[in-house]
Amino acid sequence: MGLRQAGYQYSLFSILAKCKNSAFTIAYMKACVSKPIDGLKGAARVPGDKSISHRALMLGSIAAGDTRISGLLAGEDVLCTAKALTAMGAVITSPDIKNGPWHIRGLGEKLLCQPKASLYLGNSGTSARLLMGFVSGYPVSAVFTGDESLSRRPMGRVIKPLAQMGARFETSVADRLPLRVIGSSTLRSINYQLPVASAQVKSAILLAGLHAKGMTFVVEPQPTRDHTERMMGFMGVKVHSKVQKNESAVVTIEGGQQLVGRNIVIPADPSSAAFLAVAALITEDSDIVIPSVLVNPRRTGLYETLQEMGGDITFENRRDSCGEPVADIHVRSSKLRGVRVPSDRVPSMIDEFPILSIAAALAEGKTVMTGLEELRVKESDRLSAIANGLEAAGIRVDVRGDGLVVYGSSVTAPKGGCTVRTHLDHRIAMSFLVLGLATQEPVTVDGAETISTSFPNFTTLMNSLGAQMMPQ
Ligand code: S3P
């Protein structure tokens, strides 16, 4: 049955054009306020995992045969990846952009085609870095651009190994976007030691390694999220991964293998569920369930930390979904106490320090976090954004080099009554809206439209559980 007959009547471009001015994409006014509440109750499914959504689109696009994806996150970051892939010849369609399913007719042996215009990747570091590796193995040249935040983020960490493999790069400002990637059909394999623990850099190398001659080895100083390895395995490509005695991890891939299209079910994003979980813990009368969340141990560092802080969090109904572990997360209000977060746990909760800082502000005693230098180069300088936001809300905090100490109180609620700057950073925006549920006075965040990059229905879903988050 042809795609039209099957009901996939919209190409991605027409879907994006249709949605441009809809309430779905323009979900947020610039400022948003969050008011103190008694608690959250009920069950709510958060959108699909962002990291896995990017990878499903990329791998499905070059697989042999068809891939069907359900649960894809239709946030702006992932749509940037879909649009870039479409511009290079991928055939990606869906009857309903918000709810899916998505269908990809994989290119298989066919080559990517030359994009006619530059690829705009919005706010999305994962799109930019993974696609740099993805494009490197094909004889095409593509210009990557992004928003103000993405254009400030370092790309040298990806350029260096990919250039060693034989891709070429033209950059205007040091190692920042905009830049041009010139791929090659004769990539060399490498043995590369990552200077920082980064799943984005590892994945870019593995995506290029799939097309390189021979064995590519990536050594990571600490194990990072392994969704690329797991999904490649699920789609028939052999990737070998081993954590060594010294805690470093070696990942190996042999070039020339072909991915095979599959049905992929994407679990809910634990990084998005984190906002609901902390909101339930810090409000007095809460009891919520977040179903079907990814609980891959390389992503659950925050939950482990919250449990150590005394949080009543349980993973129920554990199961497997397309090679990834999944569970329903049950959270009840809890009296939290400050802890010291071990620095070797940082990679498994790299995106969760903004929301952990909110839990820490409501916990008794101080919470000490170290090894956070990577937070300086996320969507914003998160160390500064967290510290400034907490101080504005009346919470004492110290930034010491690459560390952060939050002095919490479970007895007196923080004052609040402030406006927090989000710096085009979705996780800063959502974290401080969660803080406003438990302060004395409401908390306002500016630039709340950035939330659409990863969690388009965030305020609607929070309000359905009992929050009061309103556009200003
Ligand atoms: C991601 C890896 C992490 C994370 C990002 C998503 C991924 O980045 O912060 O939100 O999907 O591979 P780094 O690799 O830069 O740590």
Short mmCIF file of C-alpha atoms and ligand atoms in Angstrom, two decimals:
data_model
loop_
_atom_site.label_atom_id
_atom_site.label_comp_id
_atom_site.label_asym_id
_atom_site.label_seq_id
_atom_site.Cartn_x
_atom_site.Cartn_y
_atom_site.Cartn_z
CA MET A 1 0.00 0.00 0.00
CA GLY A 2 1.40 3.45 -0.95
CA LEU A 3 1.94 6.07 1.69
CA ARG A 4 -1.00 8.19 0.50
CA GLN A 5 -3.32 5.19 0.58
CA ALA A 6 -2.09 4.31 4.05
CA GLY A 7 -3.23 7.70 5.29
CA TYR A 8 0.19 9.36 5.51
CA GLN A 9 -1.03 12.15 3.34
CA TYR A 10 1.16 14.98 4.60
CA SER A 11 4.82 15.46 3.83
CA LEU A 12 6.84 16.87 6.71
CA PHE A 13 7.18 20.26 5.01
CA SER A 14 3.45 20.66 4.57
CA ILE A 15 2.88 19.60 8.19
CA LEU A 16 5.34 22.18 9.47
CA ALA A 17 3.79 24.87 7.27
CA LYS A 18 0.32 23.95 8.55
CA CYS A 19 1.45 24.11 12.18
CA LYS A 20 3.40 27.32 11.96
CA ASN A 21 0.77 29.51 13.58
CA SER A 22 -1.14 26.90 15.52
CA ALA A 23 -1.61 26.91 19.28
CA PHE A 24 0.61 23.81 19.34
CA THR A 25 3.83 25.43 18.18
CA ILE A 26 3.15 28.87 19.69
CA ALA A 27 2.22 27.34 23.03
CA TYR A 28 3.80 29.99 25.28
CA MET A 29 3.62 33.70 25.70
CA LYS A 30 6.95 35.24 26.56
CA ALA A 31 6.54 35.31 30.33
CA CYS A 32 4.83 32.67 32.44
CA VAL A 33 3.96 32.75 36.15
CA SER A 34 3.68 29.85 38.58
CA LYS A 35 1.71 30.16 41.83
CA PRO A 36 2.08 28.26 45.12
CA ILE A 37 -0.24 25.24 45.43
CA ASP A 38 -1.04 22.52 48.00
CA GLY A 39 -0.12 19.56 45.84
CA LEU A 40 -0.35 17.56 42.61
CA LYS A 41 -2.61 14.52 42.12
CA GLY A 42 -3.18 12.03 39.31
CA ALA A 43 -1.38 10.40 36.41
CA ALA A 44 0.20 12.18 33.45
CA ARG A 45 2.28 10.89 30.55
CA VAL A 46 5.12 13.17 29.57
CA PRO A 47 6.31 13.38 25.92
CA GLY A 48 8.70 10.91 24.32
CA ASP A 49 12.40 10.88 25.12
CA LYS A 50 14.21 13.63 23.22
CA SER A 51 17.54 11.81 22.78
CA ILE A 52 15.84 8.65 21.49
CA SER A 53 13.53 10.66 19.20
CA HIS A 54 16.49 12.29 17.40
CA ARG A 55 18.20 8.93 16.99
CA ALA A 56 15.06 7.15 15.72
CA LEU A 57 14.65 9.74 12.95
CA MET A 58 18.33 9.64 11.94
CA LEU A 59 18.75 5.87 11.99
CA GLY A 60 15.34 5.24 10.39
CA SER A 61 16.25 7.62 7.54
CA ILE A 62 19.24 5.57 6.41
CA ALA A 63 17.97 2.08 7.29
CA ALA A 64 17.00 -0.47 4.68
CA GLY A 65 13.19 -0.69 4.63
CA ASP A 66 10.53 1.13 6.58
CA THR A 67 10.59 2.41 10.16
CA ARG A 68 7.45 3.25 12.12
CA ILE A 69 7.87 5.41 15.21
CA SER A 70 5.29 5.93 17.93
CA GLY A 71 5.78 8.17 20.95
CA LEU A 72 8.14 10.55 19.10
CA LEU A 73 8.61 13.88 20.87
CA ALA A 74 7.13 16.50 18.55
CA GLY A 75 9.11 19.30 20.21
CA GLU A 76 10.96 21.95 18.22
CA ASP A 77 14.40 20.33 18.67
CA VAL A 78 13.28 17.01 17.21
CA LEU A 79 11.34 18.72 14.40
CA CYS A 80 14.58 20.50 13.45
CA THR A 81 16.24 17.10 13.03
CA ALA A 82 13.29 15.82 10.96
CA LYS A 83 13.34 18.88 8.75
CA ALA A 84 17.12 18.68 8.19
CA LEU A 85 16.87 14.99 7.27
CA THR A 86 13.99 15.71 4.88
CA ALA A 87 16.09 18.42 3.22
CA MET A 88 18.72 15.74 2.52
CA GLY A 89 16.27 13.34 0.90
CA ALA A 90 14.80 11.38 3.82
CA VAL A 91 11.14 10.46 3.38
CA ILE A 92 9.46 11.18 6.72
CA THR A 93 5.67 11.47 7.04
CA SER A 94 2.96 11.49 9.68
CA PRO A 95 -0.83 11.88 9.63
CA ASP A 96 -0.69 13.81 12.92
CA ILE A 97 2.42 15.74 13.88
CA LYS A 98 1.43 15.94 17.56
CA ASN A 99 0.41 12.34 18.17
CA GLY A 100 2.13 10.41 15.39
CA PRO A 101 2.76 7.71 14.41
CA TRP A 102 5.67 8.68 12.15
CA HIS A 103 6.72 6.73 9.12
CA ILE A 104 10.11 6.70 7.43
CA ARG A 105 10.93 5.08 4.12
CA GLY A 106 14.63 4.39 4.71
CA LEU A 107 17.26 5.26 2.10
CA GLY A 108 19.09 1.92 2.50
CA GLU A 109 21.93 1.84 -0.03
CA LYS A 110 20.91 5.18 -1.56
CA LEU A 111 22.93 8.29 -0.73
CA LEU A 112 21.81 11.42 1.08
CA CYS A 113 21.27 14.29 -1.30
CA GLN A 114 22.78 17.73 -1.28
CA PRO A 115 20.55 20.10 0.76
CA LYS A 116 19.46 23.11 -1.31
CA ALA A 117 19.58 25.53 1.61
CA SER A 118 21.31 25.73 4.99
CA LEU A 119 20.02 23.42 7.74
CA TYR A 120 18.54 25.45 10.61
CA LEU A 121 18.84 23.49 13.85
CA GLY A 122 17.21 25.97 16.20
CA ASN A 123 18.22 25.48 19.86
CA SER A 124 19.23 21.85 19.44
CA GLY A 125 22.78 20.76 20.27
CA THR A 126 21.84 17.12 19.74
CA SER A 127 20.60 17.84 16.19
CA ALA A 128 23.74 19.81 15.33
CA ARG A 129 26.34 17.44 16.78
CA LEU A 130 24.77 14.13 15.76
CA LEU A 131 23.96 15.37 12.27
CA MET A 132 27.57 16.50 11.82
CA GLY A 133 28.61 12.86 12.27
CA PHE A 134 25.67 11.64 10.20
CA VAL A 135 26.52 13.86 7.20
CA SER A 136 30.28 13.15 7.43
CA GLY A 137 29.93 9.72 5.84
CA TYR A 138 28.17 10.97 2.69
CA PRO A 139 29.55 12.97 -0.26
CA VAL A 140 27.46 16.06 0.52
CA SER A 141 28.21 19.53 1.81
CA ALA A 142 25.79 21.11 4.29
CA VAL A 143 25.75 24.42 6.15
CA PHE A 144 24.48 24.18 9.74
CA THR A 145 22.95 27.20 11.47
CA GLY A 146 21.18 27.67 14.80
CA ASP A 147 19.64 30.18 17.18
CA GLU A 148 21.64 32.53 19.39
CA SER A 149 22.12 29.91 22.11
CA LEU A 150 23.23 27.11 19.75
CA SER A 151 25.57 29.50 17.91
CA ARG A 152 27.47 30.06 21.16
CA ARG A 153 28.04 26.35 21.88
CA PRO A 154 31.40 24.63 21.17
CA MET A 155 31.51 22.36 18.11
CA GLY A 156 35.29 21.75 18.09
CA ARG A 157 34.76 18.65 20.21
CA VAL A 158 32.90 17.06 17.25
CA ILE A 159 34.90 18.65 14.44
CA LYS A 160 38.22 17.26 15.76
CA PRO A 161 37.43 13.51 15.60
CA LEU A 162 35.33 13.81 12.43
CA ALA A 163 38.15 15.70 10.68
CA GLN A 164 40.54 12.89 11.69
CA MET A 165 38.14 10.49 9.96
CA GLY A 166 38.31 12.51 6.73
CA ALA A 167 35.37 14.95 6.88
CA ARG A 168 36.14 18.63 6.25
CA PHE A 169 34.76 21.69 7.99
CA GLU A 170 34.57 25.38 7.20
CA THR A 171 33.86 27.61 10.19
CA SER A 172 33.62 31.37 10.39
CA VAL A 173 33.99 31.95 14.13
CA ALA A 174 36.36 29.47 15.84
CA ASP A 175 34.43 26.26 16.35
CA ARG A 176 30.93 27.72 16.44
CA LEU A 177 27.89 27.63 14.14
CA PRO A 178 27.33 28.57 11.37
CA LEU A 179 29.66 26.03 9.82
CA ARG A 180 29.87 23.87 6.72
CA VAL A 181 30.38 20.09 6.88
CA ILE A 182 31.85 18.47 3.78
CA GLY A 183 31.35 14.75 4.04
CA SER A 184 33.23 11.95 2.29
CA SER A 185 32.41 8.48 1.05
CA THR A 186 35.91 7.30 2.03
CA LEU A 187 36.02 7.95 5.80
CA ARG A 188 38.79 6.35 7.87
CA SER A 189 38.07 4.61 11.18
CA ILE A 190 39.70 6.03 14.32
CA ASN A 191 40.55 5.15 17.88
CA TYR A 192 39.43 8.23 19.80
CA GLN A 193 39.65 9.13 23.47
CA LEU A 194 36.92 11.65 24.32
CA PRO A 195 38.31 14.56 26.36
CA VAL A 196 34.87 15.10 27.99
CA ALA A 197 32.15 12.58 28.76
CA SER A 198 29.68 13.44 25.99
CA ALA A 199 27.06 11.19 24.41
CA GLN A 200 26.64 13.69 21.60
CA VAL A 201 30.30 13.46 20.57
CA LYS A 202 30.36 9.67 21.02
CA SER A 203 27.21 9.36 18.87
CA ALA A 204 28.58 11.64 16.13
CA ILE A 205 31.67 9.41 15.88
CA LEU A 206 29.56 6.22 15.85
CA LEU A 207 27.30 7.63 13.10
CA ALA A 208 30.38 8.44 11.02
CA GLY A 209 32.00 5.12 12.01
CA LEU A 210 29.06 3.27 10.46
CA HIS A 211 30.39 4.45 7.07
CA ALA A 212 34.14 4.33 7.78
CA LYS A 213 36.51 1.62 6.62
CA GLY A 214 37.43 -0.72 9.49
CA MET A 215 36.84 -0.61 13.25
CA THR A 216 36.15 2.66 15.05
CA PHE A 217 36.86 2.80 18.80
CA VAL A 218 35.50 5.53 21.09
CA VAL A 219 36.78 5.67 24.67
CA GLU A 220 34.69 7.75 27.06
CA PRO A 221 36.12 8.86 30.43
CA GLN A 222 32.82 7.92 32.10
CA PRO A 223 29.92 5.99 30.56
CA THR A 224 27.29 8.32 29.03
CA ARG A 225 23.79 7.64 27.68
CA ASP A 226 23.97 4.68 25.29
CA HIS A 227 20.85 5.16 23.17
CA THR A 228 22.77 5.25 19.88
CA GLU A 229 24.43 1.93 20.68
CA ARG A 230 21.15 0.35 21.84
CA MET A 231 19.14 1.56 18.87
CA MET A 232 21.81 0.54 16.37
CA GLY A 233 21.75 -2.91 17.99
CA PHE A 234 17.93 -2.98 17.82
CA MET A 235 18.19 -2.16 14.10
CA GLY A 236 20.63 -4.97 13.35
CA VAL A 237 24.05 -3.29 13.59
CA LYS A 238 26.69 -4.78 15.87
CA VAL A 239 28.08 -2.25 18.36
CA HIS A 240 30.25 -3.52 21.16
CA SER A 241 30.38 -1.68 24.47
CA LYS A 242 32.47 -2.39 27.57
CA VAL A 243 32.85 -0.51 30.86
CA GLN A 244 36.41 -0.99 32.12
CA LYS A 245 37.71 -1.33 35.67
CA ASN A 246 38.76 2.33 35.78
CA GLU A 247 35.12 3.31 34.93
CA SER A 248 35.98 4.41 31.39
CA ALA A 249 33.93 2.83 28.60
CA VAL A 250 35.01 1.61 25.16
CA VAL A 251 32.51 1.47 22.32
CA THR A 252 33.42 -0.27 19.04
CA ILE A 253 31.69 -0.26 15.68
CA GLU A 254 32.73 -1.82 12.38
CA GLY A 255 32.05 0.28 9.29
CA GLY A 256 29.98 -0.91 6.34
CA GLN A 257 27.09 -2.44 8.30
CA GLN A 258 23.49 -1.77 7.20
CA LEU A 259 20.71 -0.72 9.58
CA VAL A 260 17.35 -2.38 9.07
CA GLY A 261 14.05 -0.49 9.55
CA ARG A 262 11.99 -1.46 12.63
CA ASN A 263 8.91 -0.47 14.61
CA ILE A 264 10.15 1.81 17.38
CA VAL A 265 8.14 2.73 20.47
CA ILE A 266 9.72 5.69 22.27
CA PRO A 267 9.30 5.77 26.06
CA ALA A 268 8.53 8.95 28.01
CA ASP A 269 11.50 11.23 28.72
CA PRO A 270 12.96 10.89 32.25
CA SER A 271 14.44 14.39 31.91
CA SER A 272 10.92 15.79 31.36
CA ALA A 273 9.37 13.54 34.03
CA ALA A 274 11.95 15.03 36.43
CA PHE A 275 10.00 18.32 36.58
CA LEU A 276 6.81 16.52 37.64
CA ALA A 277 8.69 14.34 40.12
CA VAL A 278 10.36 17.26 41.91
CA ALA A 279 7.12 19.28 41.84
CA ALA A 280 5.35 16.39 43.62
CA LEU A 281 8.14 15.97 46.19
CA ILE A 282 8.31 19.63 47.22
CA THR A 283 4.57 20.34 47.46
CA GLU A 284 2.76 19.24 50.61
CA ASP A 285 -0.05 17.01 49.46
CA SER A 286 1.05 15.25 46.26
CA ASP A 287 0.74 11.74 44.88
CA ILE A 288 1.37 11.25 41.15
CA VAL A 289 2.22 8.52 38.65
CA ILE A 290 4.19 9.17 35.45
CA PRO A 291 3.69 6.13 33.19
CA SER A 292 6.07 4.43 30.76
CA VAL A 293 9.21 6.43 31.51
CA LEU A 294 12.65 5.44 30.21
CA VAL A 295 14.67 4.16 33.20
CA ASN A 296 17.96 3.42 31.46
CA PRO A 297 20.51 3.53 34.35
CA ARG A 298 22.61 6.01 32.36
CA ARG A 299 19.74 8.50 32.64
CA THR A 300 18.39 7.98 36.16
CA GLY A 301 21.03 9.70 38.33
CA LEU A 302 18.53 12.36 39.43
CA TYR A 303 16.06 9.77 40.72
CA GLU A 304 18.80 8.01 42.67
CA THR A 305 19.85 11.34 44.19
CA LEU A 306 16.28 12.30 45.10
CA GLN A 307 15.83 8.92 46.81
CA GLU A 308 19.02 9.54 48.81
CA MET A 309 17.51 12.90 49.81
CA GLY A 310 14.54 11.02 51.28
CA GLY A 311 12.24 11.29 48.27
CA ASP A 312 9.40 8.78 48.09
CA ILE A 313 9.95 7.63 44.49
CA THR A 314 9.34 4.12 43.21
CA PHE A 315 9.81 2.56 39.79
CA GLU A 316 6.85 0.23 39.23
CA ASN A 317 5.93 -2.26 36.52
CA ARG A 318 9.44 -2.44 35.04
CA ARG A 319 9.56 -3.72 31.46
CA ASP A 320 11.50 -3.50 28.20
CA SER A 321 10.60 -1.41 25.15
CA CYS A 322 12.64 -1.79 21.95
CA GLY A 323 15.85 -2.50 23.85
CA GLU A 324 15.37 0.20 26.53
CA PRO A 325 14.14 -0.33 30.13
CA VAL A 326 10.86 1.40 31.03
CA ALA A 327 8.81 1.80 34.26
CA ASP A 328 5.94 3.80 35.77
CA ILE A 329 7.31 6.34 38.25
CA HIS A 330 5.29 6.89 41.43
CA VAL A 331 6.11 10.00 43.49
CA ARG A 332 4.66 11.27 46.78
CA SER A 333 5.35 14.47 48.80
CA SER A 334 8.47 14.03 50.93
CA LYS A 335 10.61 15.77 53.49
CA LEU A 336 13.95 16.13 51.72
CA ARG A 337 17.43 16.53 53.20
CA GLY A 338 20.54 17.93 51.51
CA VAL A 339 23.16 15.50 50.15
CA ARG A 340 26.54 15.48 48.44
CA VAL A 341 26.12 14.28 44.83
CA PRO A 342 29.04 12.04 43.77
CA SER A 343 30.77 13.55 40.73
CA ASP A 344 30.87 10.20 38.91
CA ARG A 345 27.07 10.38 38.80
CA VAL A 346 27.11 13.61 36.75
CA PRO A 347 26.84 12.02 33.26
CA SER A 348 23.69 10.09 34.26
CA MET A 349 21.94 13.32 35.33
CA ILE A 350 23.72 15.90 33.18
CA ASP A 351 20.48 17.69 32.20
CA GLU A 352 18.91 17.47 35.66
CA PHE A 353 21.02 19.87 37.76
CA PRO A 354 18.62 22.81 37.29
CA ILE A 355 15.70 20.80 38.68
CA LEU A 356 17.86 19.12 41.36
CA SER A 357 18.77 22.62 42.56
CA ILE A 358 15.08 23.35 43.07
CA ALA A 359 14.67 20.17 45.16
CA ALA A 360 17.82 21.18 47.07
CA ALA A 361 16.34 24.62 47.83
CA LEU A 362 13.40 22.92 49.59
CA ALA A 363 15.53 20.30 51.38
CA GLU A 364 16.87 20.63 54.91
CA GLY A 365 20.58 21.50 54.91
CA LYS A 366 23.04 21.97 52.10
CA THR A 367 23.33 20.05 48.84
CA VAL A 368 26.81 19.92 47.32
CA MET A 369 27.30 19.28 43.59
CA THR A 370 30.72 19.05 41.91
CA GLY A 371 32.16 18.25 38.47
CA LEU A 372 29.67 20.52 36.72
CA GLU A 373 31.97 22.26 34.21
CA GLU A 374 29.87 20.97 31.27
CA LEU A 375 26.89 22.94 32.61
CA ARG A 376 28.64 26.11 31.41
CA VAL A 377 28.17 25.05 27.74
CA LYS A 378 24.59 23.78 27.69
CA GLU A 379 21.66 25.75 26.22
CA SER A 380 22.77 28.49 28.65
CA ASP A 381 25.55 28.80 31.22
CA ARG A 382 23.44 26.75 33.61
CA LEU A 383 25.66 27.24 36.65
CA SER A 384 25.12 31.01 36.46
CA ALA A 385 21.46 30.73 35.45
CA ILE A 386 20.69 28.43 38.41
CA ALA A 387 22.60 30.58 40.90
CA ASN A 388 21.03 33.84 39.71
CA GLY A 389 17.51 32.38 39.73
CA LEU A 390 17.84 30.87 43.21
CA GLU A 391 19.30 34.10 44.63
CA ALA A 392 16.46 36.11 43.07
CA ALA A 393 14.01 33.80 44.88
CA GLY A 394 15.75 34.34 48.23
CA ILE A 395 17.76 31.10 48.36
CA ARG A 396 21.43 31.12 49.39
CA VAL A 397 23.79 29.51 46.91
CA ASP A 398 27.57 29.35 46.30
CA VAL A 399 29.22 28.71 42.95
CA ARG A 400 32.72 27.35 43.61
CA GLY A 401 34.67 26.67 40.41
CA ASP A 402 32.86 23.76 38.75
CA GLY A 403 30.68 23.17 41.83
CA LEU A 404 27.44 24.44 43.28
CA VAL A 405 26.23 24.48 46.88
CA VAL A 406 22.55 25.15 47.60
CA TYR A 407 21.54 25.98 51.18
CA GLY A 408 18.01 24.66 51.55
CA SER A 409 15.27 24.96 54.12
CA SER A 410 12.32 22.61 54.55
CA VAL A 411 10.87 24.74 57.37
CA THR A 412 10.42 28.16 55.79
CA ALA A 413 9.38 28.27 52.14
CA PRO A 414 11.65 30.40 49.94
CA LYS A 415 10.33 33.89 49.31
CA GLY A 416 9.89 33.78 45.50
CA GLY A 417 8.15 36.88 44.16
CA CYS A 418 10.75 37.34 41.40
CA THR A 419 11.25 37.13 37.64
CA VAL A 420 13.91 34.64 36.55
CA ARG A 421 15.84 34.98 33.26
CA THR A 422 15.83 31.78 31.21
CA HIS A 423 18.48 32.68 28.56
CA LEU A 424 16.75 30.56 25.84
CA ASP A 425 17.07 27.52 28.12
CA HIS A 426 13.99 25.28 28.41
CA ARG A 427 15.23 23.45 31.50
CA ILE A 428 15.88 26.69 33.39
CA ALA A 429 12.37 27.88 32.51
CA MET A 430 10.64 24.66 33.66
CA SER A 431 12.76 24.35 36.82
CA PHE A 432 11.86 27.82 38.09
CA LEU A 433 8.18 27.34 37.24
CA VAL A 434 8.35 24.25 39.48
CA LEU A 435 9.97 26.34 42.23
CA GLY A 436 7.01 28.75 42.09
CA LEU A 437 4.69 25.92 43.23
CA ALA A 438 6.39 25.90 46.65
CA THR A 439 7.48 29.51 47.32
CA GLN A 440 5.66 32.13 49.42
CA GLU A 441 5.04 34.38 46.39
CA PRO A 442 4.64 33.38 42.71
CA VAL A 443 7.68 32.99 40.45
CA THR A 444 7.70 34.38 36.91
CA VAL A 445 10.06 33.26 34.12
CA ASP A 446 10.78 35.27 30.98
CA GLY A 447 11.07 33.67 27.52
CA ALA A 448 8.92 30.68 28.45
CA GLU A 449 8.37 29.87 24.77
CA THR A 450 11.73 28.05 24.90
CA ILE A 451 9.89 25.21 26.71
CA SER A 452 8.48 24.11 23.32
CA THR A 453 11.92 22.78 22.36
CA SER A 454 11.49 19.72 24.60
CA PHE A 455 8.10 19.73 26.38
CA PRO A 456 5.45 21.55 24.30
CA ASN A 457 2.52 20.76 26.63
CA PHE A 458 4.39 21.38 29.91
CA THR A 459 2.09 23.96 31.54
CA THR A 460 -1.11 22.27 30.34
CA LEU A 461 0.01 18.94 31.74
CA MET A 462 1.21 20.44 35.05
CA ASN A 463 -2.09 22.32 35.41
CA SER A 464 -4.03 19.09 34.75
CA LEU A 465 -2.36 17.69 37.91
CA GLY A 466 -3.21 20.79 39.97
CA ALA A 467 -0.47 23.34 39.20
CA GLN A 468 -1.23 26.95 38.46
CA MET A 469 1.08 28.05 35.65
CA MET A 470 -0.24 30.87 33.50
CA PRO A 471 1.11 32.89 30.58
CA GLN A 472 1.58 36.55 31.58
C1 S3P B 1 22.40 14.30 24.72
C2 S3P B 1 23.58 14.30 25.42
C3 S3P B 1 23.91 15.29 26.47
C4 S3P B 1 22.66 16.01 26.96
C5 S3P B 1 21.78 16.45 25.83
C6 S3P B 1 21.33 15.27 25.01
C7 S3P B 1 22.19 13.29 23.67
O1 S3P B 1 24.79 16.26 25.95
O2 S3P B 1 23.04 17.13 27.74
O3 S3P B 1 20.64 17.15 26.31
O4 S3P B 1 21.05 13.13 23.20
O5 S3P B 1 23.17 12.63 23.29
P1 S3P B 1 26.40 16.07 25.99
O6 S3P B 1 26.76 14.96 25.12
O7 S3P B 1 26.94 17.39 25.48
O8 S3P B 1 26.72 15.86 27.44
#
